[in-house]
XYZ file of C-alpha atoms in Angstrom:
706
model
C -57.729 -81.291 155.944
C -55.745 -80.402 153.595
C -53.987 -76.880 153.374
C -55.390 -74.991 150.306
C -52.488 -73.212 148.077
C -52.707 -69.259 147.546
C -52.275 -68.050 144.125
C -49.044 -65.853 143.462
C -49.384 -62.182 144.563
C -47.113 -60.901 141.933
C -47.760 -60.454 138.194
C -45.017 -61.945 136.106
C -44.826 -58.318 133.802
C -44.168 -56.217 136.913
C -41.139 -58.464 137.274
C -39.928 -58.200 133.593
C -40.195 -54.287 134.401
C -38.340 -54.038 137.247
C -35.517 -56.449 135.827
C -35.248 -53.456 132.967
C -35.272 -50.798 135.326
C -32.689 -52.092 137.178
C -30.624 -52.958 134.382
C -31.351 -48.980 132.743
C -30.212 -48.093 136.272
C -27.154 -50.220 136.214
C -26.378 -49.230 132.439
C -27.083 -45.611 133.313
C -24.795 -45.428 135.958
C -22.274 -47.219 134.082
C -22.803 -44.639 131.459
C -22.480 -41.813 133.922
C -19.063 -43.134 135.039
C -17.792 -43.735 131.763
C -18.864 -40.241 131.119
C -17.240 -38.824 134.101
C -13.720 -40.784 133.181
C -14.062 -39.646 129.401
C -14.314 -36.320 130.353
C -11.922 -36.512 132.797
C -9.760 -37.878 130.645
C -10.391 -35.196 127.884
C -9.852 -32.523 130.559
C -6.401 -33.876 131.393
C -5.423 -33.438 127.403
C -6.618 -30.177 126.931
C -4.167 -27.620 126.226
C -4.136 -24.889 128.463
C -5.920 -21.474 127.888
C -3.035 -19.769 126.343
C -2.246 -22.411 124.244
C -5.963 -22.482 122.605
C -5.295 -18.708 122.016
C -2.214 -19.285 119.545
C -3.194 -19.412 115.826
C -1.882 -23.129 114.231
C -3.651 -22.384 110.997
C -0.814 -19.920 109.593
C -0.018 -16.101 109.676
C -2.174 -13.191 108.002
C -0.067 -10.889 106.081
C -2.042 -7.536 104.941
C -0.224 -6.033 102.225
C -0.180 -1.588 101.916
C 0.598 0.814 99.326
C 2.723 3.413 100.294
C -0.919 5.486 101.056
C -2.041 2.673 103.082
C -4.442 1.365 100.751
C -4.691 -2.725 101.094
C -3.168 -4.350 98.288
C -3.706 -8.000 99.118
C -4.210 -9.832 102.011
C -2.579 -13.376 102.222
C -3.221 -16.457 104.337
C -5.971 -17.280 106.886
C -6.626 -14.221 108.771
C -7.107 -13.804 112.444
C -6.777 -10.075 112.867
C -6.058 -9.336 116.384
C -7.145 -11.348 119.431
C -9.445 -9.509 121.353
C -10.307 -10.115 125.130
C -13.567 -10.448 126.268
C -13.707 -7.576 127.802
C -12.713 -5.848 124.551
C -15.519 -7.604 122.514
C -18.308 -5.144 121.995
C -21.209 -6.743 124.263
C -23.769 -6.205 120.829
C -21.363 -8.513 119.463
C -21.594 -11.252 122.071
C -25.491 -10.675 122.184
C -25.678 -11.432 118.633
C -24.069 -14.416 118.506
C -25.298 -15.710 121.689
C -28.824 -15.379 120.333
C -28.376 -16.630 117.219
C -26.186 -19.796 117.546
C -26.653 -20.651 121.484
C -29.705 -18.939 123.198
C -29.001 -20.775 126.623
C -25.255 -20.526 126.356
C -25.146 -19.090 130.212
C -27.474 -22.699 131.308
C -26.426 -25.573 129.635
C -23.161 -27.459 130.674
C -21.851 -27.683 127.091
C -24.401 -30.132 125.566
C -28.145 -28.385 125.277
C -30.391 -31.453 126.013
C -33.124 -29.247 124.642
C -31.390 -28.325 121.630
C -30.717 -32.069 121.023
C -34.387 -33.086 121.428
C -35.624 -30.229 119.033
C -33.278 -31.259 116.298
C -34.150 -34.584 116.671
C -37.731 -33.748 116.212
C -37.344 -31.998 113.285
C -35.150 -34.896 111.918
C -37.957 -37.232 112.049
C -40.458 -34.679 110.434
C -38.271 -33.843 107.584
C -36.425 -37.541 107.253
C -32.764 -35.146 107.166
C -31.027 -32.797 109.492
C -32.579 -29.605 109.045
C -31.461 -28.133 112.062
C -28.464 -27.872 114.192
C -28.208 -28.930 118.051
C -24.831 -28.017 118.661
C -23.634 -25.383 121.056
C -21.104 -22.508 121.096
C -18.940 -24.983 123.198
C -19.515 -27.849 120.811
C -18.690 -25.559 117.829
C -15.579 -24.451 119.310
C -14.534 -28.517 120.021
C -15.151 -29.298 116.513
C -13.152 -26.131 114.931
C -10.261 -26.813 117.138
C -10.011 -30.489 117.651
C -12.107 -31.954 115.161
C -13.177 -32.175 111.469
C -16.677 -31.254 109.744
C -17.364 -35.024 108.769
C -20.792 -35.581 110.055
C -21.102 -39.271 111.519
C -22.010 -39.973 114.760
C -18.642 -40.764 116.270
C -17.587 -37.168 115.769
C -20.188 -36.265 117.547
C -19.831 -38.338 120.357
C -16.209 -36.840 120.624
C -17.321 -33.417 120.059
C -19.789 -33.212 123.045
C -17.462 -34.917 125.360
C -14.796 -32.315 124.628
C -17.551 -29.833 125.137
C -18.100 -30.891 128.537
C -14.533 -30.904 129.069
C -13.981 -27.388 128.185
C -16.886 -26.615 130.523
C -15.443 -27.869 133.475
C -11.860 -26.423 132.422
C -12.697 -22.667 131.443
C -15.348 -20.143 132.229
C -17.859 -19.309 129.752
C -16.700 -16.273 129.044
C -13.250 -17.712 128.476
C -15.474 -19.920 125.946
C -17.011 -17.155 124.405
C -13.387 -15.499 124.152
C -11.916 -18.223 122.161
C -14.984 -18.558 120.070
C -15.253 -15.066 118.778
C -11.536 -14.819 117.938
C -11.377 -18.401 116.137
C -14.369 -19.058 114.593
C -14.399 -18.662 110.653
C -16.352 -16.057 108.881
C -15.703 -16.636 105.262
C -13.349 -14.859 103.190
C -10.290 -16.212 104.589
C -11.338 -14.348 107.803
C -11.206 -16.427 111.481
C -12.325 -14.475 114.769
C -14.225 -11.482 114.649
C -11.709 -8.803 114.351
C -10.336 -10.340 110.975
C -14.264 -10.228 109.849
C -14.229 -6.734 110.733
C -11.528 -5.570 109.033
C -11.964 -7.659 105.961
C -15.580 -6.651 105.472
C -16.017 -3.352 107.292
C -12.339 -1.904 107.037
C -11.742 -1.478 110.642
C -11.384 -3.225 113.820
C -13.805 -5.312 115.739
C -13.782 -3.297 119.182
C -16.046 -0.311 117.316
C -18.837 -2.878 115.335
C -21.944 -1.480 115.277
C -25.498 -3.030 115.760
C -25.897 -3.726 112.136
C -22.444 -4.853 111.341
C -22.488 -7.251 114.688
C -25.791 -9.044 112.936
C -24.153 -9.376 109.978
C -20.850 -10.907 111.115
C -23.317 -13.058 113.771
C -25.547 -14.354 110.451
C -22.192 -15.490 108.932
C -21.465 -18.499 111.108
C -24.412 -20.548 109.618
C -22.914 -20.578 106.249
C -19.721 -18.387 105.189
C -19.413 -19.179 101.817
C -22.929 -18.463 101.435
C -23.591 -15.431 103.016
C -20.163 -13.535 103.177
C -20.633 -9.893 101.878
C -17.564 -10.578 99.431
C -19.751 -13.443 97.584
C -23.396 -11.916 98.020
C -23.986 -8.745 99.873
C -27.780 -8.931 99.486
C -27.813 -12.584 101.112
C -25.604 -11.126 104.050
C -27.978 -8.303 104.525
C -30.704 -10.338 104.513
C -29.424 -12.798 106.977
C -28.736 -10.130 109.462
C -32.108 -9.013 109.616
C -33.004 -12.582 110.533
C -30.314 -11.944 113.525
C -32.021 -8.914 114.440
C -35.415 -10.440 114.938
C -33.591 -13.468 116.675
C -32.119 -10.746 119.017
C -35.374 -9.273 119.786
C -37.032 -12.606 120.437
C -33.954 -13.643 122.869
C -34.836 -10.148 124.363
C -30.822 -9.010 123.758
C -32.475 -5.710 122.264
C -35.579 -3.672 122.139
C -38.367 -4.044 119.692
C -37.334 -0.189 118.844
C -33.838 -1.006 118.095
C -34.567 -3.920 115.986
C -36.945 -1.979 113.644
C -34.330 1.150 113.744
C -31.314 -0.956 112.548
C -30.716 -0.523 108.839
C -28.108 -3.331 108.070
C -28.611 -2.474 104.528
C -26.936 1.069 105.044
C -23.523 -0.584 106.059
C -20.879 0.687 103.760
C -18.189 -2.573 103.163
C -14.970 -2.530 102.631
C -14.040 -2.345 98.811
C -12.295 -5.653 97.689
C -8.370 -4.728 96.864
C -7.506 -5.978 93.006
C -4.814 -8.073 92.231
C -3.530 -8.156 88.499
C -0.607 -6.383 87.860
C 0.093 -5.168 91.609
C 0.852 -8.919 92.235
C 4.024 -8.847 90.524
C 5.044 -6.156 93.009
C 3.857 -8.257 96.232
C 5.186 -11.537 95.090
C 8.520 -9.705 94.571
C 8.303 -7.903 98.033
C 6.982 -10.479 100.347
C 9.429 -13.296 100.172
C 11.991 -10.408 101.770
C 9.824 -10.358 104.890
C 12.174 -13.985 105.669
C 15.461 -11.746 105.894
C 13.960 -8.788 107.511
C 11.729 -10.089 110.728
C 11.531 -13.400 112.591
C 8.028 -13.174 113.487
C 5.703 -16.419 112.495
C 2.581 -15.953 114.107
C 1.275 -12.671 114.559
C -0.752 -10.929 111.953
C 1.408 -8.260 110.217
C 0.822 -4.972 108.360
C 3.113 -4.913 105.343
C 3.780 -1.168 104.250
C 5.224 -0.935 101.013
C 6.729 1.739 98.660
C 4.220 0.783 95.674
C 2.395 3.977 94.425
C -0.807 3.227 92.996
C -1.058 5.991 90.816
C 2.126 5.145 89.380
C 1.348 1.300 89.005
C -2.113 2.243 86.813
C 0.244 4.393 84.579
C 2.517 1.710 84.101
C 0.115 -0.863 83.387
C -1.714 1.044 80.950
C 1.776 2.145 79.576
C 3.083 -1.464 79.004
C -0.757 -2.872 77.584
C -0.687 0.264 75.286
C 2.405 -0.121 73.666
C 3.573 -3.634 73.621
C 3.357 -5.328 70.142
C 0.947 -7.844 69.366
C 2.205 -11.600 71.058
C 4.922 -9.661 72.658
C 5.329 -9.486 76.730
C 6.629 -6.411 78.469
C 7.976 -5.458 81.797
C 8.280 -1.913 83.603
C 9.833 -1.289 87.023
C 10.151 2.528 88.600
C 12.481 3.708 91.165
C 12.798 6.754 93.561
C 15.595 8.451 94.282
C 16.152 6.378 97.195
C 15.502 2.782 95.588
C 12.167 2.670 96.524
C 9.959 0.846 93.982
C 6.971 2.972 92.701
C 5.852 0.752 89.850
C 6.546 -2.740 88.856
C 4.969 -4.492 85.845
C 6.007 -7.829 84.968
C 3.714 -8.677 82.437
C 0.691 -7.764 80.080
C -1.541 -9.814 82.342
C -1.039 -11.674 85.942
C -3.934 -13.620 85.499
C -2.339 -15.221 82.529
C 0.880 -15.622 83.577
C 2.563 -14.626 87.020
C 6.078 -15.226 85.448
C 7.838 -11.573 86.684
C 9.614 -10.514 83.564
C 10.777 -7.555 85.554
C 12.953 -9.405 88.503
C 13.199 -13.158 87.124
C 13.659 -12.896 83.214
C 17.096 -12.623 82.109
C 17.510 -10.860 78.350
C 20.350 -9.540 76.459
C 20.308 -5.809 76.816
C 21.756 -4.377 73.162
C 23.175 -0.990 73.303
C 21.383 -0.653 76.882
C 24.729 -2.393 78.344
C 27.140 0.763 76.808
C 26.109 2.352 79.884
C 28.966 0.528 81.388
C 31.360 0.537 78.698
C 31.040 4.388 78.809
C 31.100 4.817 82.419
C 34.538 2.668 82.342
C 35.620 5.070 79.512
C 34.738 7.906 81.991
C 36.567 6.753 84.864
C 39.540 5.772 82.554
C 39.807 9.560 81.775
C 37.853 10.105 78.197
C 35.316 12.750 78.753
C 32.048 13.792 76.487
C 34.227 15.936 74.203
C 37.267 13.443 73.676
C 37.517 12.810 70.067
C 36.957 8.961 68.878
C 36.927 7.642 65.581
C 34.094 5.850 63.833
C 35.564 3.406 61.104
C 35.871 -0.219 60.468
C 37.521 -2.266 63.217
C 38.431 -6.275 63.695
C 38.924 -7.691 66.990
C 40.300 -10.975 66.876
C 38.354 -11.864 63.718
C 35.260 -9.973 65.366
C 34.405 -6.907 62.886
C 31.087 -4.912 64.356
C 29.031 -2.702 62.177
C 26.838 0.006 63.139
C 23.364 -0.494 62.566
C 23.461 2.115 59.534
C 26.530 0.233 57.765
C 27.912 3.212 57.417
C 30.918 5.455 59.324
C 31.247 8.967 60.332
C 34.876 9.432 60.919
C 35.883 11.606 63.576
C 33.261 12.360 66.125
C 32.964 12.889 69.926
C 32.396 10.847 72.538
C 28.911 12.364 73.019
C 27.868 11.426 69.445
C 29.429 8.255 69.514
C 26.964 7.483 72.656
C 23.859 9.686 71.436
C 24.217 7.586 68.084
C 24.745 4.159 69.511
C 27.937 3.937 67.763
C 28.894 0.356 67.869
C 32.594 0.563 66.419
C 33.178 3.493 69.056
C 31.811 0.685 71.828
C 34.081 -2.212 70.784
C 37.257 0.350 70.464
C 36.705 1.699 74.142
C 36.313 -2.061 74.755
C 39.788 -2.714 73.683
C 41.074 0.294 75.460
C 39.866 0.033 78.786
C 39.344 -3.494 78.844
C 36.248 -5.854 78.886
C 37.429 -7.000 82.611
C 37.585 -3.200 83.657
C 33.781 -2.918 81.686
C 32.668 -6.245 83.605
C 33.924 -5.014 87.071
C 31.711 -1.436 86.406
C 28.658 -3.389 85.462
C 29.027 -5.686 88.686
C 29.344 -2.710 90.583
C 26.299 -1.280 89.505
C 24.804 -4.424 90.845
C 24.265 -6.368 87.321
C 24.167 -9.889 89.265
C 23.898 -12.317 86.256
C 27.377 -13.636 84.741
C 29.338 -11.757 82.467
C 31.837 -12.500 79.754
C 34.425 -10.823 78.899
C 34.724 -11.438 75.060
C 35.111 -8.376 72.779
C 31.026 -8.840 71.835
C 30.074 -7.785 75.570
C 30.476 -4.375 74.861
C 27.028 -4.347 72.895
C 25.364 -6.136 75.326
C 25.232 -9.908 74.565
C 25.400 -11.100 78.187
C 21.789 -11.607 79.952
C 20.623 -9.399 82.488
C 17.442 -8.366 84.769
C 15.315 -5.407 84.303
C 15.018 -4.467 87.673
C 18.958 -4.731 87.763
C 19.690 -2.341 84.873
C 17.273 -0.095 86.349
C 19.161 -0.025 89.606
C 22.258 0.728 87.523
C 20.956 3.727 85.833
C 19.382 4.965 89.428
C 22.683 5.242 90.432
C 23.947 7.101 87.769
C 20.868 9.160 88.523
C 22.089 9.738 92.394
C 25.317 11.124 90.951
C 27.181 8.009 91.655
C 25.880 6.816 95.030
C 24.458 3.377 94.964
C 20.820 2.508 94.903
C 19.566 -0.403 95.759
C 15.975 -1.365 95.012
C 13.320 -1.901 97.726
C 9.838 -2.689 98.309
C 9.112 -2.667 101.999
C 9.277 0.376 104.492
C 7.658 -0.809 107.427
C 6.340 -3.984 109.197
C 4.178 -4.053 112.315
C 1.817 -6.492 114.197
C -1.959 -5.458 114.212
C -1.401 -3.529 117.605
C 0.985 -1.334 115.397
C 4.114 -2.483 117.155
C 6.907 -1.977 114.699
C 8.560 -4.869 113.661
C 11.184 -3.510 110.940
C 11.587 -0.037 109.222
C 13.483 0.833 105.992
C 16.809 2.518 106.505
C 18.392 3.794 103.274
C 22.221 3.668 102.941
C 23.604 6.372 101.080
C 27.460 5.948 102.110
C 28.478 3.683 99.088
C 30.114 5.638 96.199
C 30.174 3.928 92.892
C 31.660 6.694 90.757
C 32.616 10.073 91.484
C 30.145 12.702 91.169
C 32.018 14.239 88.249
C 31.970 10.664 86.321
C 28.201 10.205 87.058
C 27.507 13.835 85.691
C 29.011 13.372 82.609
C 27.531 10.217 81.838
C 23.857 12.052 82.295
C 25.315 14.154 79.609
C 25.987 12.001 77.068
C 22.431 10.058 77.806
C 20.519 13.225 78.145
C 21.864 14.088 74.569
C 20.730 10.385 73.418
C 17.287 11.198 74.415
C 17.527 14.752 73.117
C 18.817 14.329 69.571
C 19.828 10.302 69.594
C 18.159 7.014 69.461
C 15.730 7.749 72.388
C 13.742 11.058 71.114
C 10.344 8.732 71.580
C 11.120 9.274 75.465
C 11.465 13.484 75.478
C 8.611 13.951 77.993
C 9.141 17.639 77.599
C 11.317 18.274 80.766
C 14.681 17.077 81.102
C 15.478 13.139 80.383
C 18.479 11.112 80.399
C 18.291 7.340 79.038
C 19.414 5.047 76.677
C 18.051 2.691 74.214
C 18.745 -1.094 73.670
C 17.547 -3.237 70.755
C 19.198 -7.319 70.209
C 19.684 -9.005 67.380
C 16.695 -9.745 65.162
C 14.549 -7.609 67.541
C 14.224 -9.824 69.772
C 14.339 -7.766 72.614
C 13.355 -4.067 73.197
C 14.995 -1.880 76.112
C 14.641 1.493 77.320
C 16.028 2.986 80.555
C 15.922 6.420 81.283
C 15.487 9.174 84.285
C 13.770 12.221 85.299
C 12.855 14.105 88.071
C 13.907 11.711 90.538
C 12.448 8.444 88.956
C 14.282 5.992 86.753
C 12.294 3.951 84.995
C 13.407 0.715 82.706
C 11.113 -0.713 80.376
C 11.729 -4.246 78.488
C 9.622 -5.894 75.595
C 10.116 -9.082 73.796
C 8.671 -12.380 73.515
C 9.123 -15.258 76.299
C 10.274 -17.687 73.442
C 12.987 -15.081 72.206
C 11.218 -15.112 68.360
C 11.881 -12.131 66.913
C 9.255 -9.257 66.681
C 8.536 -6.918 63.876
C 9.381 -3.578 64.213
C 10.705 -4.002 67.759
C 13.417 -1.444 68.767
C 14.432 0.098 72.007
C 13.900 3.701 70.544
C 10.115 2.893 69.334
C 7.975 1.152 71.478
C 9.723 0.565 74.795
C 10.684 4.449 74.899
C 6.982 5.584 74.003
C 5.982 3.058 77.171
C 8.574 5.324 78.861
C 7.254 8.346 77.592
C 3.533 7.485 78.607
C 4.486 6.335 81.860
C 7.038 9.110 82.840
C 4.923 11.941 81.513
C 2.148 10.545 84.330
C 4.667 9.802 87.054
C 6.304 12.847 87.219
C 3.642 15.324 86.420
C 2.914 16.524 89.719
C 7.239 17.201 90.566
C 9.276 19.753 90.066
C 11.286 20.026 86.906
C 14.918 18.829 87.639
C 17.778 20.166 85.664
C 21.128 18.125 85.074
C 24.269 19.473 86.184
C 25.137 19.602 82.675
C 22.834 21.266 79.810
C 22.129 19.361 76.283
C 24.894 19.691 74.292
C 24.475 18.628 70.844
C 26.443 16.513 68.458
C 28.821 18.516 66.486
C 27.081 17.850 63.268
C 23.904 18.871 64.621
C 25.789 22.083 64.847
C 26.125 22.549 61.285
C 22.883 24.318 59.459
C 24.307 22.348 56.357
C 25.016 18.960 57.979
C 21.700 18.625 60.032
C 20.466 14.886 60.151
C 19.679 11.874 62.004
C 20.842 8.391 61.663
C 18.439 6.612 59.685
C 17.781 3.931 62.394
C 17.903 3.296 66.567
C 20.636 1.162 67.424
C 19.825 -2.683 66.594
C 22.991 -4.320 68.532
C 24.868 -7.008 66.451
C 23.306 -10.244 65.471
C 25.104 -12.966 68.000
C 25.914 -16.527 67.251
C 25.791 -19.427 69.651
C 28.839 -18.886 71.219
C 27.899 -14.843 71.778
C 29.452 -13.803 69.379
C 28.200 -10.662 67.088
C 27.847 -11.577 63.253
C 28.254 -9.530 60.388
C 24.574 -8.084 59.108
C 24.680 -6.796 55.351
C 25.163 -2.919 55.309
C 22.264 -1.033 54.043
C 22.650 1.396 51.472
C 23.654 4.676 52.346
C 26.245 7.839 51.537
C 29.051 6.219 53.608
C 29.583 9.391 55.593
C 27.132 8.177 58.529
C 24.043 10.183 57.534
C 21.088 8.746 56.213
C 19.941 8.443 52.789
C 16.349 9.629 53.918
C 14.458 9.178 57.241
C 12.555 6.159 58.177
C 9.857 4.882 56.710
C 6.582 6.866 58.224
C 8.913 9.159 60.474
C 8.517 12.473 60.042
C 11.902 14.570 58.888
C 13.610 15.653 62.092
C 13.125 19.562 63.203
C 15.981 21.627 62.790
C 17.857 21.779 65.951
C 19.234 24.551 67.789
C 18.682 26.203 71.125
C 14.849 27.139 70.397
C 14.677 23.795 69.961
C 16.547 22.626 73.256
C 14.580 25.115 75.239
C 10.990 23.958 74.009
C 11.926 20.158 74.349
C 13.011 20.803 78.374
C 10.743 23.706 78.923
C 13.494 26.251 79.759
C 11.977 29.301 80.401
C 15.211 31.791 81.081
C 14.932 34.656 83.033
C 16.545 38.178 82.244
C 19.611 37.177 84.403
C 20.408 33.860 82.592
C 19.612 35.470 79.104
C 22.485 38.298 79.976
C 24.459 35.225 81.162
C 23.928 33.022 78.022
C 25.149 36.565 75.940
C 28.147 36.837 77.839
C 29.091 33.317 77.269
C 28.346 33.126 73.805
C 30.591 36.217 73.312
C 33.342 34.240 75.023
C 32.860 30.947 73.064
C 34.435 30.293 70.088
C 32.668 29.702 66.408
C 31.594 26.359 65.613
C 34.334 24.797 63.396
C 36.336 21.579 63.331
C 38.863 23.148 65.367
C 36.802 24.196 68.589
C 37.397 20.370 69.849
C 40.521 19.164 71.062
C 43.103 17.915 68.742
C 41.880 14.425 67.075
C 42.926 11.569 69.296
C 42.210 7.776 67.959
C 41.086 5.262 70.291
C 43.986 3.018 69.285
C 46.385 5.647 69.894
C 45.487 6.255 73.553
C 47.814 4.336 76.035
C 46.323 1.427 77.779
C 45.342 2.653 81.840
């Protein structure tokens, strides 16, 4: 009997399933091995914890005014690094609740979060919810980019797993909270707290922590500097999430008022940026720190800066530019305006522009004369003169004959300056100018005495400040102190007063000349009701107008003109620049005590004669220069030929009578009884004004060369 064949006991589909399971198991094992290998390799290449703490994205610099007000913050802001123990627990709770609720339990990648994100993707057809953990975000911020590809996501996961194996949870949170971007240039919670709230992160409140934690999702959208209401609304969402996660109680969530948080005001830029652009490059020579965030304390006085900005804007002629520099007695820059609008032009005309100073350069001419033995009362002769074919003329086109050096300076007599150049030597004058800080090239042609060489406003202001300091060198500076975020001092300015440029007596005589120029000469518009010494300057064809002077310890220089060096109608040093000086200084010295100079105002000799009281008609105009820097020979305006104008300038009030009452009023003099007695005694001893009260007449050309 033939044996019967039994049917197969196994079904074909079971065999296929088993085969697939085996393949899947093998693939999973291979994947796990590959993942372990990849994580191991990633771990071996990860930087150390101390290396990760360093800031590779640049140095944050916060610049402060003299009163501590933040002027500007530059570079990416990393603030002060806070250890995990220094971070407020409420900040940690807020960040974990809103960004990664299962942070303490997952291995670096959250499968539940990934599944939830994928489910939402299937429902909405787009990625609308992130599944990245805090560790993944840290890996992306430190090592990767924000490109949305699966390849980048895979590398992000491997790095996150590796970081979880190499670092503790607390270390990862510390890295994350000190490195994540919060908007407004702020990286890390300390930088964010300082920028948005004006204080360190160690003192963050619940509401402030909620605001900061809410920024991570979209820093540009929720940043308080961009949209305060959006930041507050997002903070309320964070508070609700913290309540649901058990990080805070319902009562705490209800009591929190993110809308009551006071945000730090944004520092304004505009004209202060002229100052910071000049001062900050000096850090390279002052300190060597390149990584730590810095606090730079400067000399800028915000009140004076506002006054300077207003003075320039109010007085600059239409179509022209203006600049102003104000130095305190130690050289500290209290105000700097490099143009009428920083937003439209960042070119700093106070420190970069080189322009002809006109008769303002006569400061150095007369300093050289005083050093050579002249005195303010020395007699000189204002008369036609020709030097190597060059014949300078006065702006009035007239000549006054014998006058004192004081009168020649007060009315900016060009012929006298030219004679001084011959007498003391133009090389000597150039040496004086360089000694006082003029760093631009200087020629030694005869015409240099009228300011035909280009100079910088800050250098000229520095020179006048050195005269104010009784001949001691003054060096402008803008940085007083540099500290790190933890207030460690890296640099502190020390003023050097050891360099004496001229004898104090010479500086006092120069001040004598300059206060007369303001009291009765070309600088009358600069009077502010207290002693002022200064000098005007106007170049040919009204291309440049200058006024520089000092009072009560503040030295201020003003320049006006066009960037293309075209003429500006009506621009003269004694007008708009002097008016800007007046407007600024009236405010700048308002709270300072009145300081009198070593010498009293002495009137020019013809101002003392009742029958000859008169002003020169026009402030000095310098002399028109040709292509070689040699002034030309302008046509002589009408006059009486004796140095007196036929009439006052158009639109100008007739001058007041110049006498002791006028001088007292201009300087706000209030003599005491003792001073009155001393004045009466001095008057009895003083000879009556006459042509014989001066030393015997001495023509410059008769003086021996030194």
